[in-house]
Coordinates of C-alpha atoms in Angstrom, one line a residue:
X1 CA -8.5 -148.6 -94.7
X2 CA -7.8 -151.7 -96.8
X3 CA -9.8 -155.0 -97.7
X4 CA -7.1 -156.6 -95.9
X5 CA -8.3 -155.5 -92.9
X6 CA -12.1 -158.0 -93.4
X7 CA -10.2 -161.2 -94.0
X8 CA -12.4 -163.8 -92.8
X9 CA -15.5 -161.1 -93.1
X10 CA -18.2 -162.1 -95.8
X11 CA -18.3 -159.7 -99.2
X12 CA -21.5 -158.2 -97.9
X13 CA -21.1 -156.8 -94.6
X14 CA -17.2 -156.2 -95.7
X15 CA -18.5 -153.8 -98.4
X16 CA -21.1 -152.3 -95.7
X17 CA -18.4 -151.5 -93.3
X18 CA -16.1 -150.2 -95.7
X19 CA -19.0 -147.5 -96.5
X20 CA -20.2 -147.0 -92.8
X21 CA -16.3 -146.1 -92.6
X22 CA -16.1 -144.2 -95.6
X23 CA -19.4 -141.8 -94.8
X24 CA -18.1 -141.7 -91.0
X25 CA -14.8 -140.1 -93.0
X26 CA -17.3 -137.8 -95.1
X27 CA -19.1 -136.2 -91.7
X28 CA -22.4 -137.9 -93.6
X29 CA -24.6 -140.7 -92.2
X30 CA -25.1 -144.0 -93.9
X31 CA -27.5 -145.7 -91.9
X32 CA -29.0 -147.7 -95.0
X33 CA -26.2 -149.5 -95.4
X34 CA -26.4 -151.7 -92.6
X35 CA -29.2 -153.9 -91.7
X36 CA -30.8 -153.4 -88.0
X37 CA -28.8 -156.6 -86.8
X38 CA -25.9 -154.3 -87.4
X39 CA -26.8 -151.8 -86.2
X40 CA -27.7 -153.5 -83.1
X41 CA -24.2 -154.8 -83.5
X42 CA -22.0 -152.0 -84.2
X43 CA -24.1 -149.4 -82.0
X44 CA -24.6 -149.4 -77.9
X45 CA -27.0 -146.6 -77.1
X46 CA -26.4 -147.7 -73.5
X47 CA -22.7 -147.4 -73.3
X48 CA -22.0 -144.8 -70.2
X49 CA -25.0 -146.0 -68.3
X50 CA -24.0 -147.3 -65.0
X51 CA -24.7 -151.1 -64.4
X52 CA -24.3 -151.7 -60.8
X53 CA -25.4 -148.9 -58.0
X54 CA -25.9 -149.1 -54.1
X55 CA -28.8 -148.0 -52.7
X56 CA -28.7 -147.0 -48.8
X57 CA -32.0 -148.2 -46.6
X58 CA -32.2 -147.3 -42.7
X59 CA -33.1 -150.7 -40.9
X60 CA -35.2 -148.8 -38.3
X61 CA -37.5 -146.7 -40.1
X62 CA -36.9 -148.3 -43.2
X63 CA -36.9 -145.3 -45.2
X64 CA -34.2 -145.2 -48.4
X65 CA -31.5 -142.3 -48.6
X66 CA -32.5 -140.0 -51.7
X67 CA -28.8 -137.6 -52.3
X68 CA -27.6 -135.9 -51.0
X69 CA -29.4 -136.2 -47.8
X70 CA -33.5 -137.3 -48.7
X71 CA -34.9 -139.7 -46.8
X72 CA -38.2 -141.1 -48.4
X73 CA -40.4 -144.3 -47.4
X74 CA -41.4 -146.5 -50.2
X75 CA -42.2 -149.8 -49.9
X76 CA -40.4 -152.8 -51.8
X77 CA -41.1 -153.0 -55.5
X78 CA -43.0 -149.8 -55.6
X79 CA -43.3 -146.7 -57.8
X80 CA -41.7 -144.7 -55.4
X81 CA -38.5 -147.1 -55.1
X82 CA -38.1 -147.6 -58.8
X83 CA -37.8 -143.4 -59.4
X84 CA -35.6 -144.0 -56.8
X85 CA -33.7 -146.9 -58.7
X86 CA -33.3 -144.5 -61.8
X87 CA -32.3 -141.4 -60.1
X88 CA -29.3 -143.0 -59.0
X89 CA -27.7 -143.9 -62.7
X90 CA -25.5 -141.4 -64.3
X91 CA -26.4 -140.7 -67.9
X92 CA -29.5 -142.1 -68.1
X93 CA -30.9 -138.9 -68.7
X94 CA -29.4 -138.2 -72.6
X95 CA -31.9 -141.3 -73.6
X96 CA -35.2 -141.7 -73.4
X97 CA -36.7 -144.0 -71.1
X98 CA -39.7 -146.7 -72.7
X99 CA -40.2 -149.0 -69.6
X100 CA -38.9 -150.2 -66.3
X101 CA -39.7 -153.0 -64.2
X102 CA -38.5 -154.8 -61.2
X103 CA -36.7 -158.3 -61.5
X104 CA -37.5 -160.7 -58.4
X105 CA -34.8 -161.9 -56.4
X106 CA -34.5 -163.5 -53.1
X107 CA -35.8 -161.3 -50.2
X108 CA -32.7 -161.8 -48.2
X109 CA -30.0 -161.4 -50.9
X110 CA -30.2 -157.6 -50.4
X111 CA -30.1 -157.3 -54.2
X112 CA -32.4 -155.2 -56.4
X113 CA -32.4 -155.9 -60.2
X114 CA -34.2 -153.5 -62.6
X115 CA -35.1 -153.8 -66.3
X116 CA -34.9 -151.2 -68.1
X117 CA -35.7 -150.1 -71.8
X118 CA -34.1 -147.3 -73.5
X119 CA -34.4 -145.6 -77.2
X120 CA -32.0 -142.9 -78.8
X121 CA -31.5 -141.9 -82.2
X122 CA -28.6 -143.7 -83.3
X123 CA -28.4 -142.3 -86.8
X124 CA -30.3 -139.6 -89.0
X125 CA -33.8 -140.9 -89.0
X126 CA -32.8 -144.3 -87.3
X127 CA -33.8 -145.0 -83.6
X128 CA -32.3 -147.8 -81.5
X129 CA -34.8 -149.3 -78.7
X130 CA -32.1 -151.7 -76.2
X131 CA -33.0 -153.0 -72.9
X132 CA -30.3 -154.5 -70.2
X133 CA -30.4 -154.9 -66.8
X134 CA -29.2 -153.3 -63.5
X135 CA -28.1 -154.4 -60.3
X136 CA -28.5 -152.5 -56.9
X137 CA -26.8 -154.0 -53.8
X138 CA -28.8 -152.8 -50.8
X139 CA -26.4 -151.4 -48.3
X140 CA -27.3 -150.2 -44.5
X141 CA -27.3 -147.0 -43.4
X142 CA -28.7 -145.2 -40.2
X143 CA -30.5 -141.9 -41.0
X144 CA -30.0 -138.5 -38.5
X145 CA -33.5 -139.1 -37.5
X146 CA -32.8 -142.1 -36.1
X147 CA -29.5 -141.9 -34.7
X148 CA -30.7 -138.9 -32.8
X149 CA -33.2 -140.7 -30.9
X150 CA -31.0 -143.7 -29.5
X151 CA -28.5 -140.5 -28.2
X152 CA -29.9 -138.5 -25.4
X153 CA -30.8 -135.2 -25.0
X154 CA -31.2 -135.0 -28.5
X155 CA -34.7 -133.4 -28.7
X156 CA -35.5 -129.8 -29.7
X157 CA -38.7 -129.4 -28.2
X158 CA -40.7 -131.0 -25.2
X159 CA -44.5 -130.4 -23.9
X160 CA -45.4 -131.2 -20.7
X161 CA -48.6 -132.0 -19.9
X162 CA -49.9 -131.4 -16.6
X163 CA -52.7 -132.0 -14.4
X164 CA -53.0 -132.0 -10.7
X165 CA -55.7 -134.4 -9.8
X166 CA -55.0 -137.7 -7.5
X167 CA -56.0 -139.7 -10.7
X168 CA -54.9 -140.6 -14.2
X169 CA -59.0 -141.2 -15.7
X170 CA -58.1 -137.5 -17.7
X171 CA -54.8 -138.7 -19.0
X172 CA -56.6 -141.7 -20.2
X173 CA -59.1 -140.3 -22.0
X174 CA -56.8 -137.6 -23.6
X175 CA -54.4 -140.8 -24.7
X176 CA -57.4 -142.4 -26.4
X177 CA -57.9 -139.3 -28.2
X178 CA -53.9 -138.7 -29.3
X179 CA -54.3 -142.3 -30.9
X180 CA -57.5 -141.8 -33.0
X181 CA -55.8 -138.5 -34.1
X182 CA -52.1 -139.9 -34.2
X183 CA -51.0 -136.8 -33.3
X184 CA -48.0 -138.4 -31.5
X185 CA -46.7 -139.6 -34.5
X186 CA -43.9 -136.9 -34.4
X187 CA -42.6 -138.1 -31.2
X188 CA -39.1 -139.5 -30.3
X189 CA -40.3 -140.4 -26.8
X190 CA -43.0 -140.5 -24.6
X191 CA -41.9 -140.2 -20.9
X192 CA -44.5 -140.8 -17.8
X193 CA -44.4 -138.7 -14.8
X194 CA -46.0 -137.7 -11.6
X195 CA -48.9 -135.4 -12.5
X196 CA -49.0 -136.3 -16.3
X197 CA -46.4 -136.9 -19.5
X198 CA -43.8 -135.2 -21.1
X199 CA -44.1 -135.8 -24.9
X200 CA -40.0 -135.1 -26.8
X201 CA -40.1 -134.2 -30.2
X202 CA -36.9 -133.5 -32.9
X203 CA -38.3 -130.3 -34.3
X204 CA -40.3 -127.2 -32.9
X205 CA -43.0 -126.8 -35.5
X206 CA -44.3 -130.6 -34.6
X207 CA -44.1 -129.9 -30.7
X208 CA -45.9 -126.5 -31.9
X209 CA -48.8 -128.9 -33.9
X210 CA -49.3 -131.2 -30.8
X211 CA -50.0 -128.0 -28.5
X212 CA -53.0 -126.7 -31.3
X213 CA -54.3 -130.5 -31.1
X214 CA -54.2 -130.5 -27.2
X215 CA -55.9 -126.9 -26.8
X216 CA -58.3 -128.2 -29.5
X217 CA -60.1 -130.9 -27.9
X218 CA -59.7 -130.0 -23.8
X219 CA -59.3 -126.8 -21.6
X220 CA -55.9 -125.6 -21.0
X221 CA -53.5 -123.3 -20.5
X222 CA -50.1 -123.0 -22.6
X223 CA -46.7 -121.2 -21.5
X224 CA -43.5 -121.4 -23.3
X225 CA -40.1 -120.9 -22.6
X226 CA -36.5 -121.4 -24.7
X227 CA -33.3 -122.0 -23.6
X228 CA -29.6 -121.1 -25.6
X229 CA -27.7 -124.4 -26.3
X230 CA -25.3 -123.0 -28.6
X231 CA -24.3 -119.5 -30.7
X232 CA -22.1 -119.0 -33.7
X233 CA -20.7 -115.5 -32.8
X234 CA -19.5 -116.0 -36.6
X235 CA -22.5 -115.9 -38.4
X236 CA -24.6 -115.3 -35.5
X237 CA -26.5 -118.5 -36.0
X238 CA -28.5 -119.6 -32.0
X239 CA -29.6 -122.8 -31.1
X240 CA -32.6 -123.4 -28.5
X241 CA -34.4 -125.9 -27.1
X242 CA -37.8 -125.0 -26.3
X243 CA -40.4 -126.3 -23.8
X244 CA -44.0 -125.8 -23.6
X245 CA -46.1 -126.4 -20.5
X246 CA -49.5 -127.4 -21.1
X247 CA -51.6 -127.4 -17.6
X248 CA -55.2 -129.1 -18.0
X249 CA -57.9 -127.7 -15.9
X250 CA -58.0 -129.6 -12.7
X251 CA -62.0 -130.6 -13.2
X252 CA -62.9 -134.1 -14.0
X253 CA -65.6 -135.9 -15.4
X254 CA -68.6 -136.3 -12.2
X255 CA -66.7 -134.0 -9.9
X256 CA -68.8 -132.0 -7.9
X257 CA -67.5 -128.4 -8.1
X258 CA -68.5 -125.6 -5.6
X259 CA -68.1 -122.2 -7.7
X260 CA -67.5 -119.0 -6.4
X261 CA -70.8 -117.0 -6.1
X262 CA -70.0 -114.3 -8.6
X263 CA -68.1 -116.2 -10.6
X264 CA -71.8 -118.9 -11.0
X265 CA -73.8 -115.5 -11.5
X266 CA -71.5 -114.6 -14.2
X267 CA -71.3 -117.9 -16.2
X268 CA -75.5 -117.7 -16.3
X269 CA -76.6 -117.6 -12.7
X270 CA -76.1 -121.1 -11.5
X271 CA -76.6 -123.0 -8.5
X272 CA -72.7 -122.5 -7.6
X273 CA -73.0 -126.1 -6.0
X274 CA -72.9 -128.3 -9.4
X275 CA -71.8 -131.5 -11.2
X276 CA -69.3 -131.8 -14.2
X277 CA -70.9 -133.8 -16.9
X278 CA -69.0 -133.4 -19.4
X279 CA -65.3 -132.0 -20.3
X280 CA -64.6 -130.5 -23.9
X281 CA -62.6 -127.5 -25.0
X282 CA -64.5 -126.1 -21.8
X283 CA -66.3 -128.0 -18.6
X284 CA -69.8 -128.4 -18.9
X285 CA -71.6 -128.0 -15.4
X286 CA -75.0 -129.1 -14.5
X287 CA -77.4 -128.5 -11.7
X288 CA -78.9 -131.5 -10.6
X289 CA -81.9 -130.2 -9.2
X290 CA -83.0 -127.9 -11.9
X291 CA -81.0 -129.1 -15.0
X292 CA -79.4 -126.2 -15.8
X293 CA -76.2 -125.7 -17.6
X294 CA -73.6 -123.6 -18.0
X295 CA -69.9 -123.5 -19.6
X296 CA -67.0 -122.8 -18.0
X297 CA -64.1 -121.5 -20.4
X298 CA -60.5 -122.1 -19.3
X299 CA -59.9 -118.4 -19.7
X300 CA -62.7 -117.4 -17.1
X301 CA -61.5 -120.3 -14.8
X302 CA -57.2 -119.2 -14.8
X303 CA -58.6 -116.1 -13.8
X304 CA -61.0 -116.8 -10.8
X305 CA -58.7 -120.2 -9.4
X306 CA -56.1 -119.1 -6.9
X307 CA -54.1 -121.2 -4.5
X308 CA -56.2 -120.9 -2.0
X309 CA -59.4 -121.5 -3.5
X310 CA -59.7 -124.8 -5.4
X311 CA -63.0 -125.2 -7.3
X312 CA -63.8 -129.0 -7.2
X313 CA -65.4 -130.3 -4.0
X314 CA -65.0 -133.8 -4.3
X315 CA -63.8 -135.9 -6.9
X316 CA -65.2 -139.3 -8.4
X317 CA -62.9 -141.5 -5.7
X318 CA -65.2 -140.0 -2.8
X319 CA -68.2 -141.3 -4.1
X320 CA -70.8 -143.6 -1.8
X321 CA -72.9 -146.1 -2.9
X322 CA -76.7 -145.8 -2.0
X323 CA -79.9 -147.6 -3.0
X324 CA -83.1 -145.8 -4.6
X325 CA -86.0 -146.5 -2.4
X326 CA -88.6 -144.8 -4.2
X327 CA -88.4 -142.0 -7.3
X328 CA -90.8 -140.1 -8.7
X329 CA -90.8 -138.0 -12.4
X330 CA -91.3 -134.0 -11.5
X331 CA -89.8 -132.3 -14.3
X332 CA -89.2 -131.7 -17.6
X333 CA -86.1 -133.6 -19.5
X334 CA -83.4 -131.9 -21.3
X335 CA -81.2 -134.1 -23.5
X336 CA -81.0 -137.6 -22.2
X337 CA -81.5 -136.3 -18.5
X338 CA -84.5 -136.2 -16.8
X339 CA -85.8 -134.7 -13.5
X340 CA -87.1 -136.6 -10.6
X341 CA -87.3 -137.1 -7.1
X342 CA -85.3 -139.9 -5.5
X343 CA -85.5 -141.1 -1.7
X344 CA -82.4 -142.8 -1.4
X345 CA -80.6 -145.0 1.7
X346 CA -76.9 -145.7 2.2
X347 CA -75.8 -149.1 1.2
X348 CA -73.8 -149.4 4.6
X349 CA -77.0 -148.4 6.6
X350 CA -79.3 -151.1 5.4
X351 CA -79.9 -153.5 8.4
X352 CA -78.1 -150.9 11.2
X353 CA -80.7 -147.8 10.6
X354 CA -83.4 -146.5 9.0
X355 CA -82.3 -142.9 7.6
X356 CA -83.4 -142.1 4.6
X357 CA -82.5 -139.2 2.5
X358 CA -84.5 -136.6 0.2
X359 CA -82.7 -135.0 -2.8
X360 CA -83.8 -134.3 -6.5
X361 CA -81.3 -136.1 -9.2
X362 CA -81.3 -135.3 -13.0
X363 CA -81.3 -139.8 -13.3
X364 CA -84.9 -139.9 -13.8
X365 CA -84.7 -141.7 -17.1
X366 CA -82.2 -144.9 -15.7
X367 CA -83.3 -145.1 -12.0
X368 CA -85.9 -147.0 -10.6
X369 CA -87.0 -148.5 -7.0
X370 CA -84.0 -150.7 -6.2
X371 CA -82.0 -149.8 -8.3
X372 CA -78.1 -148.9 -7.2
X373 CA -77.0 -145.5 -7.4
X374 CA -73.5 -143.7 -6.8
X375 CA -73.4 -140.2 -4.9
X376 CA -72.1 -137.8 -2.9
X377 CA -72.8 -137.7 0.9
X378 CA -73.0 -133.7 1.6
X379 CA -74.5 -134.3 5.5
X380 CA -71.8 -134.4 8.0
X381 CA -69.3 -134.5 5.7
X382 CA -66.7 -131.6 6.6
X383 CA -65.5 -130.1 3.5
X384 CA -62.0 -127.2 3.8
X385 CA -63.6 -125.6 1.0
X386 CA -64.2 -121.3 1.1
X387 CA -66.1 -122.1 -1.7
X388 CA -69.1 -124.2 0.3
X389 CA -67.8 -122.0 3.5
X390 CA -69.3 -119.3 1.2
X391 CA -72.5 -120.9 0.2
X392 CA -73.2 -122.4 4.4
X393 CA -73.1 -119.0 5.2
X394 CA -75.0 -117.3 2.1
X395 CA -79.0 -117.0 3.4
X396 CA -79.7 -117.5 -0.5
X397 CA -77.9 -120.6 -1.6
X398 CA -77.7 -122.0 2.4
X399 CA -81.1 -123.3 1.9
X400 CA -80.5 -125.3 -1.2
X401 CA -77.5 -127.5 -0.4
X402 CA -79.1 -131.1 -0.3
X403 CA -78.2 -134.0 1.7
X404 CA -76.8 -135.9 -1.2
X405 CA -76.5 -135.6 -4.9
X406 CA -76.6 -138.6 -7.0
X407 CA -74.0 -138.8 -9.9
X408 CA -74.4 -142.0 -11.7
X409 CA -76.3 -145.3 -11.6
X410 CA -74.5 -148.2 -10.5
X411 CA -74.2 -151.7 -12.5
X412 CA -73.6 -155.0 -10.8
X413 CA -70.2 -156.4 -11.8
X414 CA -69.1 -160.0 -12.6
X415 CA -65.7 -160.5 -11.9
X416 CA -65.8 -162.9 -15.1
X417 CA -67.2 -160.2 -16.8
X418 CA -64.1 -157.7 -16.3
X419 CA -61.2 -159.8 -18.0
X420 CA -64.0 -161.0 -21.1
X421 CA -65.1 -157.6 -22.6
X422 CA -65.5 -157.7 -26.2
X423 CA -63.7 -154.6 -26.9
X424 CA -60.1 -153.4 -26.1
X425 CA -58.2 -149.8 -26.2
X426 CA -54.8 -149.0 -27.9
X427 CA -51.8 -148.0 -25.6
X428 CA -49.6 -145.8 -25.7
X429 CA -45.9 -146.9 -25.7
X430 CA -44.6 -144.7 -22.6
X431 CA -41.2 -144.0 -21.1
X432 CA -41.8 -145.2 -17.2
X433 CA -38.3 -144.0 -16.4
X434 CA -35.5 -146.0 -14.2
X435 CA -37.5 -146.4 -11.2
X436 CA -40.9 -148.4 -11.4
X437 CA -44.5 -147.5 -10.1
X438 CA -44.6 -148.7 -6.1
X439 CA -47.2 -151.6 -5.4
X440 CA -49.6 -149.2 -4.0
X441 CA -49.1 -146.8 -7.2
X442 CA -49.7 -149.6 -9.6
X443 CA -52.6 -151.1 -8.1
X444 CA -54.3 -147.3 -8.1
X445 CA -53.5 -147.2 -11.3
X446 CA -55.2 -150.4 -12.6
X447 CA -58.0 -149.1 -10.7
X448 CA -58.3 -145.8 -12.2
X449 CA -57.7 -147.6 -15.4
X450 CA -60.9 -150.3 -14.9
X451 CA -63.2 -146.8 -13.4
X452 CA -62.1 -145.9 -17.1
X453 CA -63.4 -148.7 -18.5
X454 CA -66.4 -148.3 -16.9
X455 CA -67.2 -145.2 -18.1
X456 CA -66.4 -146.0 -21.4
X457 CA -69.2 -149.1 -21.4
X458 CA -72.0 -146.8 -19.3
X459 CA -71.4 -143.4 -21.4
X460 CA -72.4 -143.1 -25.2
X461 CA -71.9 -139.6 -25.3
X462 CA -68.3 -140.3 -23.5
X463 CA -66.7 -142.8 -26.2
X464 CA -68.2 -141.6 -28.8
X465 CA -64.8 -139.5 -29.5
X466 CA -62.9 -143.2 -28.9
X467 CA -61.7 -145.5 -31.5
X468 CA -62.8 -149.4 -30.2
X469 CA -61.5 -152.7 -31.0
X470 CA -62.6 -155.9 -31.1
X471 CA -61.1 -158.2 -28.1
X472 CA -59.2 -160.9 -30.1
X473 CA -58.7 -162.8 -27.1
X474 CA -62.4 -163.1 -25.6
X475 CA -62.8 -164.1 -28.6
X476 CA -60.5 -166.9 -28.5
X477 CA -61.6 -167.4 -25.0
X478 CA -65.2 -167.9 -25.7
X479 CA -64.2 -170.5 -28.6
X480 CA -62.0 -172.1 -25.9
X481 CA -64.9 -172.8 -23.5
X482 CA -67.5 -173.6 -26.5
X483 CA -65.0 -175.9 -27.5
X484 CA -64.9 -177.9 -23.7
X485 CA -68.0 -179.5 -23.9
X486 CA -71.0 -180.2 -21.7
X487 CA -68.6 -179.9 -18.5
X488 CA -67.8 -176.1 -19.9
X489 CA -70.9 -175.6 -20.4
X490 CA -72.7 -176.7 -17.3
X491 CA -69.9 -174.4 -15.5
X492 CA -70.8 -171.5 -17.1
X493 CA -74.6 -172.4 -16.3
X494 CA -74.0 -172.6 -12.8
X495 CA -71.7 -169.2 -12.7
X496 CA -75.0 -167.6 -14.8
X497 CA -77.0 -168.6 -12.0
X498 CA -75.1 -167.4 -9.1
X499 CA -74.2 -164.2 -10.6
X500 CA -78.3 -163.9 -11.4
X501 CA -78.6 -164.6 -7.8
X502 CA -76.8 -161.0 -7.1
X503 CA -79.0 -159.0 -9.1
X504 CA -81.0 -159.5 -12.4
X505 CA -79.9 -155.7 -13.8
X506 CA -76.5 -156.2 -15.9
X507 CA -73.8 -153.9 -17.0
X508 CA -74.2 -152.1 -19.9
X509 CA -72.6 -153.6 -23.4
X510 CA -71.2 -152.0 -26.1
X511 CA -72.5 -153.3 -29.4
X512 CA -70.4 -154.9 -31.6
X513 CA -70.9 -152.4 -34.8
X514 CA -69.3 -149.8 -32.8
X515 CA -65.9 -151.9 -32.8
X516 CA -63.6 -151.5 -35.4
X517 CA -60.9 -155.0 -36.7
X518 CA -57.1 -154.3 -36.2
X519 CA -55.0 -154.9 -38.8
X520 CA -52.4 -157.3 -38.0
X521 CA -49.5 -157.1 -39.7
X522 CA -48.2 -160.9 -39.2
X523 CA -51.8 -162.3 -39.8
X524 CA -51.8 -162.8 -35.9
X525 CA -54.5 -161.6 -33.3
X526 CA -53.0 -159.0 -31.4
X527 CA -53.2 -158.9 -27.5
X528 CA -55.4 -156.7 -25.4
X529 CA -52.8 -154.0 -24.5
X530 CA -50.9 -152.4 -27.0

């Protein structure tokens, strides 16, 4: 190398270069013979870091493609998404990362810049800190996951949930409880059918985690069965789909339930005529008239049910409406029931007779003279039971059959009242197949969906295990009618007093600290159905 070569080039840094080439020559370093400008100059730590990548984002799920074949969710301008930002440079792992930081850019350019700050030894005892930038266009991609579920019969296991009952107030409760949990959250479709639903899911363990959470929190009974899709005769390698049928004890919430003899001897030598209070991970049965209780295990009912002898008696939809003409406290109280004896009269006989019925009810705590009360009407009601056959012709338990047991007390409804409840459930986004519900179908089921309702508002014990919302829209409602003046106001006035006309005992409320707020994503309220 000649001088030649730094015409142009001041003395200084000619001289500096010349050594730098001269020690580069020797195999030694020479470091102090350039400032740090220079060095800044003549050295690029950086060079062979990529400048430009692509990152891969599903628009569905929005979860970003991690290689080879990761997905993972992070959310914009997170921790998770910058890792994911430096994974994807080559040779950023021979320096030694200071700091990185997301640049802003327009939400919609599908660009993503990152700073990033680097150091590496340049020379002997000299270390280079450099920052530049990077540049990540944001590319679509559709994950398996996804493109699985817009294909059909793409699903690797299904449970089927089934109960054979002529109503859905089971299925509603069980939904409530499957959203507070999210246990369908593994889901790739929800499908609706006659007797119950049919929940699809892409792998077995998840379809195998929804069965524990079913038999966890009601009584049931579980089979399971695989079928061969395909077989590598290779490498021996099977696929199967499998399918698990989940059957839910056909007992409901106030059925009345005639037991067979032995079987009420065994479970603690009950009345075999009793009412289902409650259903758990077993049915709770009570007898009215003496306010005992016993539990009846799925395992112990599977074995005494047969086809030919069903268990319940009746079922909520049979109930009659009657009116309390006189009660009187007998009895001791157990929980929040209370013994008593009720005389009680048909609603439909009022004015046409005067019969008049005798029974003991375990309402002595909410019923007073007056008062409504629902029931079931055992005289001269024919029943194909063997069950009660049994118990008509047993000279023990023939004795004790009353003429009517008393279930629940009954609330005056305003129809104003049913549309402007300050609460709301979550809904489950179902699969209602090609053919729609009939007229007649869909009106039972808004009317096994309001009996739900109900029971949700009389029953403290019964929503206790439900998450509740607060109505946006009787909210907005009330503000509308606050907001109409003395005209709104002398409406609702007049409404008060014709519906205090009816009858002065109102509906139970639920109190507002039981509710829980929604979040809303788009700062909006949402709507009563979801």
């Amino acid at each position: 190398m000649t001088f030649k070569e730094y015409e142009g080039v001041p003395d200084w840094q000619a001289a500096a270069m010349l050594e730098l080439w001269r020690s580069d020559a020797d195999g030694t370093s020479a470091a102090g013979a350039l400032c740090n400008d220079c060095i800044k100059l003549t050295v690029d730590i950086a060079e062979g870091i990529q400048r430009e990548a692509t990152l891969h984002v599903c628009r569905d799920c929005e979860r970003w493609l991690q290689p080879p074949s990761h997905w993972v969710s992070a959310a914009p301008e997170s921790r998770e998404l910058l890792a994911l930002c430096l994974r994807k440079l080559r040779g950023l792992s021979k320096v030694r990362i200071i700091d990185a930081n997301f640049i802003w850019t327009e939400p919609h350019s599908r660009r993503v810049k990152v700073k990033i700050t680097i150091q590496q030894e340049a020379f002997q005892n000299t270390i280079l800190q450099q920052t530049f930038e990077v540049e990540y266009v944001v590319a679509y991609h559709q994950c398996p996951d996804c493109a699985k579920s817009f294909t059909a019969n793409t699903w690797r296991a299904v449970v089927q949930v089934r109960q054979k009952v002529a109503h859905k107030r089971t299925f509603l409760y069980l939904e409530q409880l499957i959203l507070k949990h999210s246990a369908h959250k593994d889901t790739i479709n929800i499908k609706e059918v006659k007797d119950g639903l049919d929940f699809f899911f892409s792998q077995r363990n998840h379809a195998e985690k929804f069965v524990d959470f079913l038999t966890s929190v009601s009584p049931t009974r579980m089979k399971k069965s695989q079928e061969l899709i395909s077989m590598d005769i290779h490498t021996s390698t099977k696929s199967y789909k499998f399918s698990f049928s989940v059957e839910l004890i056909p007992i409901c919430k106030d059925d009345l339930v005639a037991l067979p003899i032995k079987l009420a001897k065994q479970i603690g030598n009950i009345n075999p005529l009793t009412l289902c209070h409650r259903v758990g991970t077993s049915v709770n049965l009570l007898d009215p008239s003496t306010l005992q209780t016993a539990d009846l295990s799925p395992a112990v009912y599977w074995r005494s049910a047969s086809s030919q002898s069903r268990h319940v008696l009746a079922d909520a939809q049979e109930l009659v409406e009657f009116i309390v003409m006189d009660i009187d406290i007998v009895g001791p109280s157990k929980g929040r029931f209370l013994l008593a004896e009720a005389t009680v009269a048909r609603t439909s006989d009022l004015g046409v007779n005067d019969t008049t019925y005798f029974t003991r009810t375990h309402l002595g705590s909410l019923l007073h003279a007056g008062d409504s009360v629902m029931g079931y009407h055992l005289t001269g009601t024919n029943f194909n039971n063997p069950n009660f056959e049994a118990l008509e012709q047993n000279s023990t338990y023939a004795s004790t059959i009353p003429d009517v047991i008393l279930v629940k007390k009954a609330y005056p409804r305003k129809k104003k009242n049913n549309k402007g409840r300050n609460w709301r459930l979550k809904r489950m986004a179902k699969d209602e197949g090609e053919m729609l519900p009939r007229k007649q179908d869909q009106e039972r089921m808004e009317r096994d969906y309001e009996m739900f309702l109900r029971d949700v508002e009389e029953d403290t014990e019964f929503r206790s295990g439900i998450a509740l919302y607060r109505a946006q829209q009787a909210k907005r409602e009330r503000e509308k009618e606050r907001m109409d003046g003395v005209e709104g106001e002398s409406t609702a006035g007049t409404d008060a007093m014709e519906d205090g006309d009816e009858d002065g005992d109102e509906a139970p409320k639920i109190d507002i600290t039981e509710l829980l707020d929604e979040l809303s994503l788009n700062g909006e309220d949402a709507d009563d159905d979801v």
